[in-house]
Amino acid sequence: MSIFNQLAFVMLIGEIAAYLILLIPMNFIPVRARKAAMNFGASILANDTIVWITRILLLVVGGVFADTLMRLHRLDSELHHGEDKEGHHHHHYDSPLEEMQFKSKLFYSQRNMYLSLMSLFMTVVLYRRVRDIYQILHLQDASDSEKTLIKNLKQQVEILVNSASTDDKKKAAATSDKTALSAASTSIKEAEKKEKAPVVEQAEIPASSSFDPSNDSGMRKRK
């Protein structure tokens, strides 16, 4: 196995291990801690050096896949060329060693093709898995923050309702006190009016109705 094929194999093993680790449920870890870890990992992977190394690795694996496809095509063309020469579908080799060499080349080419193809496929799968986990953590964090906000709003509403009820009670007591004071003031005013009313005096008897004996004697003399 060449160094490029070994690189594809190591990359495939690492991707499978990372994918299996990401499949483990992490519900026992708080959402904020998991999101902080994901942000830390994203900040590391966003480094220019890491990005260029990843691109180079993907190009190498893609080159290995293209090279194995070309080798398989060449081996297949050699096989069909030998069949066309002999005119039948069974290819006869000159020696068993030649047959083993051909089959070993075919096996190694197919193995390298599967390794490189699975490595590229696992790269896409791992990327989608990490992105889905990050979106789930973001939604859970938003849900927790909204729940906390709703709880705080409920507490504030309860406080406002309690304060409004106490204000209503105070207003009702104040209005009752005002009505009592107005009733007392009206009763005091009515009492003062009654005290200021004039007292009716008794009428005097006229002096003309009294008896005068001198006038009586005068009247007799005239007669």
mmCIF file with all atom_site columns, C-alpha atoms in Angstrom:
data_model
loop_
_atom_site.group_PDB
_atom_site.id
_atom_site.type_symbol
_atom_site.label_atom_id
_atom_site.label_alt_id
_atom_site.label_comp_id
_atom_site.label_asym_id
_atom_site.label_entity_id
_atom_site.label_seq_id
_atom_site.pdbx_PDB_ins_code
_atom_site.Cartn_x
_atom_site.Cartn_y
_atom_site.Cartn_z
_atom_site.occupancy
_atom_site.B_iso_or_equiv
_atom_site.pdbx_formal_charge
_atom_site.auth_seq_id
_atom_site.auth_comp_id
_atom_site.auth_asym_id
_atom_site.auth_atom_id
_atom_site.pdbx_PDB_model_num
ATOM 1   C CA . MET A 1 1   ? 0.000    0.000   0.000   1.00 0.00 ? 1   MET A CA 1
ATOM 2   C CA . SER A 1 2   ? 1.397    3.364   -1.059  1.00 0.00 ? 2   SER A CA 1
ATOM 3   C CA . ILE A 1 3   ? 1.568    6.383   1.241   1.00 0.00 ? 3   ILE A CA 1
ATOM 4   C CA . PHE A 1 4   ? -1.477   7.965   -0.403  1.00 0.00 ? 4   PHE A CA 1
ATOM 5   C CA . ASN A 1 5   ? -3.541   4.840   0.095   1.00 0.00 ? 5   ASN A CA 1
ATOM 6   C CA . GLN A 1 6   ? -2.369   4.658   3.709   1.00 0.00 ? 6   GLN A CA 1
ATOM 7   C CA . LEU A 1 7   ? -3.402   8.299   4.141   1.00 0.00 ? 7   LEU A CA 1
ATOM 8   C CA . ALA A 1 8   ? -6.875   7.528   2.775   1.00 0.00 ? 8   ALA A CA 1
ATOM 9   C CA . PHE A 1 9   ? -7.149   4.543   5.112   1.00 0.00 ? 9   PHE A CA 1
ATOM 10  C CA . VAL A 1 10  ? -6.110   6.554   8.204   1.00 0.00 ? 10  VAL A CA 1
ATOM 11  C CA . MET A 1 11  ? -8.473   9.348   7.230   1.00 0.00 ? 11  MET A CA 1
ATOM 12  C CA . LEU A 1 12  ? -11.341  6.867   6.873   1.00 0.00 ? 12  LEU A CA 1
ATOM 13  C CA . ILE A 1 13  ? -10.630  5.312   10.289  1.00 0.00 ? 13  ILE A CA 1
ATOM 14  C CA . GLY A 1 14  ? -10.524  8.756   11.912  1.00 0.00 ? 14  GLY A CA 1
ATOM 15  C CA . GLU A 1 15  ? -13.796  9.816   10.286  1.00 0.00 ? 15  GLU A CA 1
ATOM 16  C CA . ILE A 1 16  ? -15.557  6.619   11.369  1.00 0.00 ? 16  ILE A CA 1
ATOM 17  C CA . ALA A 1 17  ? -14.284  7.052   14.947  1.00 0.00 ? 17  ALA A CA 1
ATOM 18  C CA . ALA A 1 18  ? -15.433  10.698  15.035  1.00 0.00 ? 18  ALA A CA 1
ATOM 19  C CA . TYR A 1 19  ? -18.848  9.750   13.652  1.00 0.00 ? 19  TYR A CA 1
ATOM 20  C CA . LEU A 1 20  ? -19.301  7.002   16.255  1.00 0.00 ? 20  LEU A CA 1
ATOM 21  C CA . ILE A 1 21  ? -18.349  9.432   19.031  1.00 0.00 ? 21  ILE A CA 1
ATOM 22  C CA . LEU A 1 22  ? -20.894  11.955  17.744  1.00 0.00 ? 22  LEU A CA 1
ATOM 23  C CA . LEU A 1 23  ? -23.585  9.251   17.811  1.00 0.00 ? 23  LEU A CA 1
ATOM 24  C CA . ILE A 1 24  ? -23.239  8.948   21.609  1.00 0.00 ? 24  ILE A CA 1
ATOM 25  C CA . PRO A 1 25  ? -26.078  10.866  23.355  1.00 0.00 ? 25  PRO A CA 1
ATOM 26  C CA . MET A 1 26  ? -24.709  13.805  25.330  1.00 0.00 ? 26  MET A CA 1
ATOM 27  C CA . ASN A 1 27  ? -27.879  14.760  27.197  1.00 0.00 ? 27  ASN A CA 1
ATOM 28  C CA . PHE A 1 28  ? -26.100  14.591  30.565  1.00 0.00 ? 28  PHE A CA 1
ATOM 29  C CA . ILE A 1 29  ? -23.950  17.562  29.486  1.00 0.00 ? 29  ILE A CA 1
ATOM 30  C CA . PRO A 1 30  ? -25.647  21.007  29.660  1.00 0.00 ? 30  PRO A CA 1
ATOM 31  C CA . VAL A 1 31  ? -26.607  22.619  26.389  1.00 0.00 ? 31  VAL A CA 1
ATOM 32  C CA . ARG A 1 32  ? -24.444  25.678  27.001  1.00 0.00 ? 32  ARG A CA 1
ATOM 33  C CA . ALA A 1 33  ? -21.353  23.513  27.611  1.00 0.00 ? 33  ALA A CA 1
ATOM 34  C CA . ARG A 1 34  ? -21.956  21.455  24.465  1.00 0.00 ? 34  ARG A CA 1
ATOM 35  C CA . LYS A 1 35  ? -22.527  24.569  22.399  1.00 0.00 ? 35  LYS A CA 1
ATOM 36  C CA . ALA A 1 36  ? -19.350  26.145  23.805  1.00 0.00 ? 36  ALA A CA 1
ATOM 37  C CA . ALA A 1 37  ? -17.401  23.005  22.875  1.00 0.00 ? 37  ALA A CA 1
ATOM 38  C CA . MET A 1 38  ? -18.869  23.071  19.355  1.00 0.00 ? 38  MET A CA 1
ATOM 39  C CA . ASN A 1 39  ? -17.985  26.748  18.971  1.00 0.00 ? 39  ASN A CA 1
ATOM 40  C CA . PHE A 1 40  ? -14.449  26.043  20.167  1.00 0.00 ? 40  PHE A CA 1
ATOM 41  C CA . GLY A 1 41  ? -14.081  23.212  17.657  1.00 0.00 ? 41  GLY A CA 1
ATOM 42  C CA . ALA A 1 42  ? -15.525  25.381  14.889  1.00 0.00 ? 42  ALA A CA 1
ATOM 43  C CA . SER A 1 43  ? -13.076  28.173  15.728  1.00 0.00 ? 43  SER A CA 1
ATOM 44  C CA . ILE A 1 44  ? -10.186  25.703  15.488  1.00 0.00 ? 44  ILE A CA 1
ATOM 45  C CA . LEU A 1 45  ? -11.410  24.250  12.185  1.00 0.00 ? 45  LEU A CA 1
ATOM 46  C CA . ALA A 1 46  ? -11.929  27.764  10.808  1.00 0.00 ? 46  ALA A CA 1
ATOM 47  C CA . ASN A 1 47  ? -8.190   28.412  11.040  1.00 0.00 ? 47  ASN A CA 1
ATOM 48  C CA . ASP A 1 48  ? -6.614   28.960  7.642   1.00 0.00 ? 48  ASP A CA 1
ATOM 49  C CA . THR A 1 49  ? -3.908   26.344  8.204   1.00 0.00 ? 49  THR A CA 1
ATOM 50  C CA . ILE A 1 50  ? -6.443   23.669  9.184   1.00 0.00 ? 50  ILE A CA 1
ATOM 51  C CA . VAL A 1 51  ? -8.648   24.591  6.229   1.00 0.00 ? 51  VAL A CA 1
ATOM 52  C CA . TRP A 1 52  ? -5.796   24.262  3.739   1.00 0.00 ? 52  TRP A CA 1
ATOM 53  C CA . ILE A 1 53  ? -4.620   20.958  5.259   1.00 0.00 ? 53  ILE A CA 1
ATOM 54  C CA . THR A 1 54  ? -8.158   19.575  4.986   1.00 0.00 ? 54  THR A CA 1
ATOM 55  C CA . ARG A 1 55  ? -8.417   20.693  1.377   1.00 0.00 ? 55  ARG A CA 1
ATOM 56  C CA . ILE A 1 56  ? -5.078   19.070  0.538   1.00 0.00 ? 56  ILE A CA 1
ATOM 57  C CA . LEU A 1 57  ? -6.161   15.806  2.187   1.00 0.00 ? 57  LEU A CA 1
ATOM 58  C CA . LEU A 1 58  ? -9.424   15.793  0.272   1.00 0.00 ? 58  LEU A CA 1
ATOM 59  C CA . LEU A 1 59  ? -7.565   16.458  -2.980  1.00 0.00 ? 59  LEU A CA 1
ATOM 60  C CA . VAL A 1 60  ? -5.162   13.602  -2.238  1.00 0.00 ? 60  VAL A CA 1
ATOM 61  C CA . VAL A 1 61  ? -8.016   11.194  -1.494  1.00 0.00 ? 61  VAL A CA 1
ATOM 62  C CA . GLY A 1 62  ? -9.832   12.344  -4.610  1.00 0.00 ? 62  GLY A CA 1
ATOM 63  C CA . GLY A 1 63  ? -6.662   11.784  -6.626  1.00 0.00 ? 63  GLY A CA 1
ATOM 64  C CA . VAL A 1 64  ? -6.352   8.273   -5.194  1.00 0.00 ? 64  VAL A CA 1
ATOM 65  C CA . PHE A 1 65  ? -9.944   7.556   -6.196  1.00 0.00 ? 65  PHE A CA 1
ATOM 66  C CA . ALA A 1 66  ? -9.375   8.856   -9.735  1.00 0.00 ? 66  ALA A CA 1
ATOM 67  C CA . ASP A 1 67  ? -6.114   6.847   -10.044 1.00 0.00 ? 67  ASP A CA 1
ATOM 68  C CA . THR A 1 68  ? -7.799   3.616   -8.923  1.00 0.00 ? 68  THR A CA 1
ATOM 69  C CA . LEU A 1 69  ? -10.621  4.179   -11.402 1.00 0.00 ? 69  LEU A CA 1
ATOM 70  C CA . MET A 1 70  ? -8.089   4.576   -14.201 1.00 0.00 ? 70  MET A CA 1
ATOM 71  C CA . ARG A 1 71  ? -6.254   1.404   -13.128 1.00 0.00 ? 71  ARG A CA 1
ATOM 72  C CA . LEU A 1 72  ? -9.478   -0.573  -13.021 1.00 0.00 ? 72  LEU A CA 1
ATOM 73  C CA . HIS A 1 73  ? -10.388  0.688   -16.470 1.00 0.00 ? 73  HIS A CA 1
ATOM 74  C CA . ARG A 1 74  ? -6.957   -0.303  -17.806 1.00 0.00 ? 74  ARG A CA 1
ATOM 75  C CA . LEU A 1 75  ? -7.164   -3.785  -16.252 1.00 0.00 ? 75  LEU A CA 1
ATOM 76  C CA . ASP A 1 76  ? -10.646  -4.247  -17.603 1.00 0.00 ? 76  ASP A CA 1
ATOM 77  C CA . SER A 1 77  ? -9.528   -3.182  -21.085 1.00 0.00 ? 77  SER A CA 1
ATOM 78  C CA . GLU A 1 78  ? -6.602   -5.641  -20.934 1.00 0.00 ? 78  GLU A CA 1
ATOM 79  C CA . LEU A 1 79  ? -8.972   -8.413  -19.920 1.00 0.00 ? 79  LEU A CA 1
ATOM 80  C CA . HIS A 1 80  ? -11.411  -7.679  -22.732 1.00 0.00 ? 80  HIS A CA 1
ATOM 81  C CA . HIS A 1 81  ? -8.557   -7.254  -25.232 1.00 0.00 ? 81  HIS A CA 1
ATOM 82  C CA . GLY A 1 82  ? -7.279   -10.752 -24.423 1.00 0.00 ? 82  GLY A CA 1
ATOM 83  C CA . GLU A 1 83  ? -10.802  -12.179 -24.763 1.00 0.00 ? 83  GLU A CA 1
ATOM 84  C CA . ASP A 1 84  ? -11.239  -10.528 -28.168 1.00 0.00 ? 84  ASP A CA 1
ATOM 85  C CA . LYS A 1 85  ? -7.998   -12.054 -29.394 1.00 0.00 ? 85  LYS A CA 1
ATOM 86  C CA . GLU A 1 86  ? -8.867   -15.571 -28.321 1.00 0.00 ? 86  GLU A CA 1
ATOM 87  C CA . GLY A 1 87  ? -12.522  -15.319 -29.342 1.00 0.00 ? 87  GLY A CA 1
ATOM 88  C CA . HIS A 1 88  ? -14.076  -16.669 -26.153 1.00 0.00 ? 88  HIS A CA 1
ATOM 89  C CA . HIS A 1 89  ? -15.050  -15.314 -22.767 1.00 0.00 ? 89  HIS A CA 1
ATOM 90  C CA . HIS A 1 90  ? -12.502  -17.220 -20.668 1.00 0.00 ? 90  HIS A CA 1
ATOM 91  C CA . HIS A 1 91  ? -9.068   -15.663 -20.472 1.00 0.00 ? 91  HIS A CA 1
ATOM 92  C CA . HIS A 1 92  ? -6.201   -18.150 -20.346 1.00 0.00 ? 92  HIS A CA 1
ATOM 93  C CA . TYR A 1 93  ? -2.932   -17.047 -18.751 1.00 0.00 ? 93  TYR A CA 1
ATOM 94  C CA . ASP A 1 94  ? 0.471    -18.346 -19.661 1.00 0.00 ? 94  ASP A CA 1
ATOM 95  C CA . SER A 1 95  ? 1.212    -19.332 -16.065 1.00 0.00 ? 95  SER A CA 1
ATOM 96  C CA . PRO A 1 96  ? -0.589   -19.392 -12.719 1.00 0.00 ? 96  PRO A CA 1
ATOM 97  C CA . LEU A 1 97  ? 1.778    -16.700 -11.494 1.00 0.00 ? 97  LEU A CA 1
ATOM 98  C CA . GLU A 1 98  ? 0.584    -14.328 -14.208 1.00 0.00 ? 98  GLU A CA 1
ATOM 99  C CA . GLU A 1 99  ? -3.015   -15.022 -13.264 1.00 0.00 ? 99  GLU A CA 1
ATOM 100 C CA . MET A 1 100 ? -2.300   -14.351 -9.597  1.00 0.00 ? 100 MET A CA 1
ATOM 101 C CA . GLN A 1 101 ? -0.529   -11.108 -10.453 1.00 0.00 ? 101 GLN A CA 1
ATOM 102 C CA . PHE A 1 102 ? -3.459   -9.930  -12.527 1.00 0.00 ? 102 PHE A CA 1
ATOM 103 C CA . LYS A 1 103 ? -5.976   -10.814 -9.832  1.00 0.00 ? 103 LYS A CA 1
ATOM 104 C CA . SER A 1 104 ? -3.848   -9.188  -7.132  1.00 0.00 ? 104 SER A CA 1
ATOM 105 C CA . LYS A 1 105 ? -3.655   -5.962  -9.189  1.00 0.00 ? 105 LYS A CA 1
ATOM 106 C CA . LEU A 1 106 ? -7.436   -6.079  -9.619  1.00 0.00 ? 106 LEU A CA 1
ATOM 107 C CA . PHE A 1 107 ? -7.959   -6.694  -5.909  1.00 0.00 ? 107 PHE A CA 1
ATOM 108 C CA . TYR A 1 108 ? -5.637   -3.883  -4.792  1.00 0.00 ? 108 TYR A CA 1
ATOM 109 C CA . SER A 1 109 ? -7.193   -1.453  -7.243  1.00 0.00 ? 109 SER A CA 1
ATOM 110 C CA . GLN A 1 110 ? -10.696  -2.284  -6.043  1.00 0.00 ? 110 GLN A CA 1
ATOM 111 C CA . ARG A 1 111 ? -9.588   -2.022  -2.410  1.00 0.00 ? 111 ARG A CA 1
ATOM 112 C CA . ASN A 1 112 ? -8.048   1.414   -2.957  1.00 0.00 ? 112 ASN A CA 1
ATOM 113 C CA . MET A 1 113 ? -11.143  2.540   -4.822  1.00 0.00 ? 113 MET A CA 1
ATOM 114 C CA . TYR A 1 114 ? -13.442  1.494   -1.958  1.00 0.00 ? 114 TYR A CA 1
ATOM 115 C CA . LEU A 1 115 ? -11.156  3.086   0.663   1.00 0.00 ? 115 LEU A CA 1
ATOM 116 C CA . SER A 1 116 ? -10.942  6.438   -1.121  1.00 0.00 ? 116 SER A CA 1
ATOM 117 C CA . LEU A 1 117 ? -14.634  6.461   -2.000  1.00 0.00 ? 117 LEU A CA 1
ATOM 118 C CA . MET A 1 118 ? -15.707  5.646   1.558   1.00 0.00 ? 118 MET A CA 1
ATOM 119 C CA . SER A 1 119 ? -13.322  8.294   2.887   1.00 0.00 ? 119 SER A CA 1
ATOM 120 C CA . LEU A 1 120 ? -14.914  10.957  0.677   1.00 0.00 ? 120 LEU A CA 1
ATOM 121 C CA . PHE A 1 121 ? -18.395  9.728   1.562   1.00 0.00 ? 121 PHE A CA 1
ATOM 122 C CA . MET A 1 122 ? -17.648  9.803   5.312   1.00 0.00 ? 122 MET A CA 1
ATOM 123 C CA . THR A 1 123 ? -16.344  13.347  4.946   1.00 0.00 ? 123 THR A CA 1
ATOM 124 C CA . VAL A 1 124 ? -19.746  14.450  3.661   1.00 0.00 ? 124 VAL A CA 1
ATOM 125 C CA . VAL A 1 125 ? -21.592  12.394  6.313   1.00 0.00 ? 125 VAL A CA 1
ATOM 126 C CA . LEU A 1 126 ? -19.448  13.777  9.129   1.00 0.00 ? 126 LEU A CA 1
ATOM 127 C CA . TYR A 1 127 ? -19.947  17.339  7.912   1.00 0.00 ? 127 TYR A CA 1
ATOM 128 C CA . ARG A 1 128 ? -23.731  16.883  7.838   1.00 0.00 ? 128 ARG A CA 1
ATOM 129 C CA . ARG A 1 129 ? -23.714  15.245  11.273  1.00 0.00 ? 129 ARG A CA 1
ATOM 130 C CA . VAL A 1 130 ? -21.740  18.077  12.866  1.00 0.00 ? 130 VAL A CA 1
ATOM 131 C CA . ARG A 1 131 ? -23.949  20.672  11.211  1.00 0.00 ? 131 ARG A CA 1
ATOM 132 C CA . ASP A 1 132 ? -27.127  18.947  12.418  1.00 0.00 ? 132 ASP A CA 1
ATOM 133 C CA . ILE A 1 133 ? -25.787  18.700  15.977  1.00 0.00 ? 133 ILE A CA 1
ATOM 134 C CA . TYR A 1 134 ? -24.884  22.401  15.953  1.00 0.00 ? 134 TYR A CA 1
ATOM 135 C CA . GLN A 1 135 ? -28.352  23.347  14.712  1.00 0.00 ? 135 GLN A CA 1
ATOM 136 C CA . ILE A 1 136 ? -29.999  21.164  17.375  1.00 0.00 ? 136 ILE A CA 1
ATOM 137 C CA . LEU A 1 137 ? -27.869  22.764  20.101  1.00 0.00 ? 137 LEU A CA 1
ATOM 138 C CA . HIS A 1 138 ? -28.728  26.225  18.783  1.00 0.00 ? 138 HIS A CA 1
ATOM 139 C CA . LEU A 1 139 ? -32.459  25.427  18.847  1.00 0.00 ? 139 LEU A CA 1
ATOM 140 C CA . GLN A 1 140 ? -32.231  23.956  22.353  1.00 0.00 ? 140 GLN A CA 1
ATOM 141 C CA . ASP A 1 141 ? -30.361  27.023  23.585  1.00 0.00 ? 141 ASP A CA 1
ATOM 142 C CA . ALA A 1 142 ? -32.956  29.310  22.023  1.00 0.00 ? 142 ALA A CA 1
ATOM 143 C CA . SER A 1 143 ? -35.751  27.233  23.580  1.00 0.00 ? 143 SER A CA 1
ATOM 144 C CA . ASP A 1 144 ? -34.147  27.415  27.028  1.00 0.00 ? 144 ASP A CA 1
ATOM 145 C CA . SER A 1 145 ? -33.670  31.170  26.754  1.00 0.00 ? 145 SER A CA 1
ATOM 146 C CA . GLU A 1 146 ? -37.289  31.607  25.649  1.00 0.00 ? 146 GLU A CA 1
ATOM 147 C CA . LYS A 1 147 ? -38.487  29.479  28.576  1.00 0.00 ? 147 LYS A CA 1
ATOM 148 C CA . THR A 1 148 ? -36.471  31.629  30.969  1.00 0.00 ? 148 THR A CA 1
ATOM 149 C CA . LEU A 1 149 ? -37.864  34.782  29.384  1.00 0.00 ? 149 LEU A CA 1
ATOM 150 C CA . ILE A 1 150 ? -41.437  33.474  29.645  1.00 0.00 ? 150 ILE A CA 1
ATOM 151 C CA . LYS A 1 151 ? -40.880  32.588  33.306  1.00 0.00 ? 151 LYS A CA 1
ATOM 152 C CA . ASN A 1 152 ? -39.571  36.087  34.045  1.00 0.00 ? 152 ASN A CA 1
ATOM 153 C CA . LEU A 1 153 ? -42.499  37.653  32.196  1.00 0.00 ? 153 LEU A CA 1
ATOM 154 C CA . LYS A 1 154 ? -44.956  35.544  34.207  1.00 0.00 ? 154 LYS A CA 1
ATOM 155 C CA . GLN A 1 155 ? -43.369  36.699  37.440  1.00 0.00 ? 155 GLN A CA 1
ATOM 156 C CA . GLN A 1 156 ? -43.545  40.324  36.318  1.00 0.00 ? 156 GLN A CA 1
ATOM 157 C CA . VAL A 1 157 ? -47.213  39.905  35.331  1.00 0.00 ? 157 VAL A CA 1
ATOM 158 C CA . GLU A 1 158 ? -48.017  38.404  38.727  1.00 0.00 ? 158 GLU A CA 1
ATOM 159 C CA . ILE A 1 159 ? -46.288  41.307  40.449  1.00 0.00 ? 159 ILE A CA 1
ATOM 160 C CA . LEU A 1 160 ? -48.212  43.835  38.340  1.00 0.00 ? 160 LEU A CA 1
ATOM 161 C CA . VAL A 1 161 ? -51.533  42.063  39.005  1.00 0.00 ? 161 VAL A CA 1
ATOM 162 C CA . ASN A 1 162 ? -50.882  42.039  42.737  1.00 0.00 ? 162 ASN A CA 1
ATOM 163 C CA . SER A 1 163 ? -49.918  45.715  42.734  1.00 0.00 ? 163 SER A CA 1
ATOM 164 C CA . ALA A 1 164 ? -53.017  46.581  40.666  1.00 0.00 ? 164 ALA A CA 1
ATOM 165 C CA . SER A 1 165 ? -55.275  44.715  43.119  1.00 0.00 ? 165 SER A CA 1
ATOM 166 C CA . THR A 1 166 ? -53.724  46.543  46.071  1.00 0.00 ? 166 THR A CA 1
ATOM 167 C CA . ASP A 1 167 ? -54.153  49.853  44.242  1.00 0.00 ? 167 ASP A CA 1
ATOM 168 C CA . ASP A 1 168 ? -57.821  49.036  43.610  1.00 0.00 ? 168 ASP A CA 1
ATOM 169 C CA . LYS A 1 169 ? -58.313  48.241  47.274  1.00 0.00 ? 169 LYS A CA 1
ATOM 170 C CA . LYS A 1 170 ? -56.658  51.510  48.257  1.00 0.00 ? 170 LYS A CA 1
ATOM 171 C CA . LYS A 1 171 ? -58.826  53.441  45.793  1.00 0.00 ? 171 LYS A CA 1
ATOM 172 C CA . ALA A 1 172 ? -61.988  51.772  47.093  1.00 0.00 ? 172 ALA A CA 1
ATOM 173 C CA . ALA A 1 173 ? -61.025  52.646  50.676  1.00 0.00 ? 173 ALA A CA 1
ATOM 174 C CA . ALA A 1 174 ? -60.256  56.223  49.646  1.00 0.00 ? 174 ALA A CA 1
ATOM 175 C CA . THR A 1 175 ? -63.608  56.599  47.865  1.00 0.00 ? 175 THR A CA 1
ATOM 176 C CA . SER A 1 176 ? -65.451  55.191  50.890  1.00 0.00 ? 176 SER A CA 1
ATOM 177 C CA . ASP A 1 177 ? -63.631  57.650  53.131  1.00 0.00 ? 177 ASP A CA 1
ATOM 178 C CA . LYS A 1 178 ? -64.532  60.495  50.784  1.00 0.00 ? 178 LYS A CA 1
ATOM 179 C CA . THR A 1 179 ? -68.227  59.538  50.779  1.00 0.00 ? 179 THR A CA 1
ATOM 180 C CA . ALA A 1 180 ? -68.206  59.330  54.581  1.00 0.00 ? 180 ALA A CA 1
ATOM 181 C CA . LEU A 1 181 ? -66.550  62.728  54.835  1.00 0.00 ? 181 LEU A CA 1
ATOM 182 C CA . SER A 1 182 ? -68.999  64.276  52.360  1.00 0.00 ? 182 SER A CA 1
ATOM 183 C CA . ALA A 1 183 ? -71.963  62.817  54.267  1.00 0.00 ? 183 ALA A CA 1
ATOM 184 C CA . ALA A 1 184 ? -70.584  64.160  57.562  1.00 0.00 ? 184 ALA A CA 1
ATOM 185 C CA . SER A 1 185 ? -69.971  67.589  56.047  1.00 0.00 ? 185 SER A CA 1
ATOM 186 C CA . THR A 1 186 ? -73.520  67.759  54.651  1.00 0.00 ? 186 THR A CA 1
ATOM 187 C CA . SER A 1 187 ? -74.983  66.779  58.048  1.00 0.00 ? 187 SER A CA 1
ATOM 188 C CA . ILE A 1 188 ? -72.884  69.479  59.754  1.00 0.00 ? 188 ILE A CA 1
ATOM 189 C CA . LYS A 1 189 ? -74.053  72.090  57.266  1.00 0.00 ? 189 LYS A CA 1
ATOM 190 C CA . GLU A 1 190 ? -77.705  71.145  57.785  1.00 0.00 ? 190 GLU A CA 1
ATOM 191 C CA . ALA A 1 191 ? -77.278  71.442  61.565  1.00 0.00 ? 191 ALA A CA 1
ATOM 192 C CA . GLU A 1 192 ? -75.685  74.867  61.195  1.00 0.00 ? 192 GLU A CA 1
ATOM 193 C CA . LYS A 1 193 ? -78.583  76.020  58.988  1.00 0.00 ? 193 LYS A CA 1
ATOM 194 C CA . LYS A 1 194 ? -81.100  74.878  61.599  1.00 0.00 ? 194 LYS A CA 1
ATOM 195 C CA . GLU A 1 195 ? -79.272  76.778  64.319  1.00 0.00 ? 195 GLU A CA 1
ATOM 196 C CA . LYS A 1 196 ? -79.261  80.028  62.305  1.00 0.00 ? 196 LYS A CA 1
ATOM 197 C CA . ALA A 1 197 ? -83.064  79.974  61.550  1.00 0.00 ? 197 ALA A CA 1
ATOM 198 C CA . PRO A 1 198 ? -85.044  83.128  63.195  1.00 0.00 ? 198 PRO A CA 1
ATOM 199 C CA . VAL A 1 199 ? -87.297  82.562  66.219  1.00 0.00 ? 199 VAL A CA 1
ATOM 200 C CA . VAL A 1 200 ? -90.962  83.523  65.628  1.00 0.00 ? 200 VAL A CA 1
ATOM 201 C CA . GLU A 1 201 ? -92.141  86.210  68.241  1.00 0.00 ? 201 GLU A CA 1
ATOM 202 C CA . GLN A 1 202 ? -95.619  86.338  69.713  1.00 0.00 ? 202 GLN A CA 1
ATOM 203 C CA . ALA A 1 203 ? -97.993  89.026  68.318  1.00 0.00 ? 203 ALA A CA 1
ATOM 204 C CA . GLU A 1 204 ? -98.867  92.005  70.651  1.00 0.00 ? 204 GLU A CA 1
ATOM 205 C CA . ILE A 1 205 ? -102.503 92.996  71.549  1.00 0.00 ? 205 ILE A CA 1
ATOM 206 C CA . PRO A 1 206 ? -103.452 96.513  70.142  1.00 0.00 ? 206 PRO A CA 1
ATOM 207 C CA . ALA A 1 207 ? -104.004 99.387  72.744  1.00 0.00 ? 207 ALA A CA 1
ATOM 208 C CA . SER A 1 208 ? -107.289 100.642 71.117  1.00 0.00 ? 208 SER A CA 1
ATOM 209 C CA . SER A 1 209 ? -109.292 97.764  72.556  1.00 0.00 ? 209 SER A CA 1
ATOM 210 C CA . SER A 1 210 ? -108.653 98.836  76.225  1.00 0.00 ? 210 SER A CA 1
ATOM 211 C CA . PHE A 1 211 ? -111.551 100.462 78.340  1.00 0.00 ? 211 PHE A CA 1
ATOM 212 C CA . ASP A 1 212 ? -111.291 104.281 79.012  1.00 0.00 ? 212 ASP A CA 1
ATOM 213 C CA . PRO A 1 213 ? -113.861 105.585 81.594  1.00 0.00 ? 213 PRO A CA 1
ATOM 214 C CA . SER A 1 214 ? -113.177 109.242 80.748  1.00 0.00 ? 214 SER A CA 1
ATOM 215 C CA . ASN A 1 215 ? -114.405 108.750 77.245  1.00 0.00 ? 215 ASN A CA 1
ATOM 216 C CA . ASP A 1 216 ? -117.587 107.141 78.563  1.00 0.00 ? 216 ASP A CA 1
ATOM 217 C CA . SER A 1 217 ? -118.438 110.191 80.704  1.00 0.00 ? 217 SER A CA 1
ATOM 218 C CA . GLY A 1 218 ? -117.918 112.546 77.824  1.00 0.00 ? 218 GLY A CA 1
ATOM 219 C CA . MET A 1 219 ? -120.305 110.575 75.726  1.00 0.00 ? 219 MET A CA 1
ATOM 220 C CA . ARG A 1 220 ? -122.946 110.846 78.421  1.00 0.00 ? 220 ARG A CA 1
ATOM 221 C CA . LYS A 1 221 ? -122.606 114.634 78.675  1.00 0.00 ? 221 LYS A CA 1
ATOM 222 C CA . ARG A 1 222 ? -123.199 114.983 74.983  1.00 0.00 ? 222 ARG A CA 1
ATOM 223 C CA . LYS A 1 223 ? -126.387 113.091 75.291  1.00 0.00 ? 223 LYS A CA 1
#
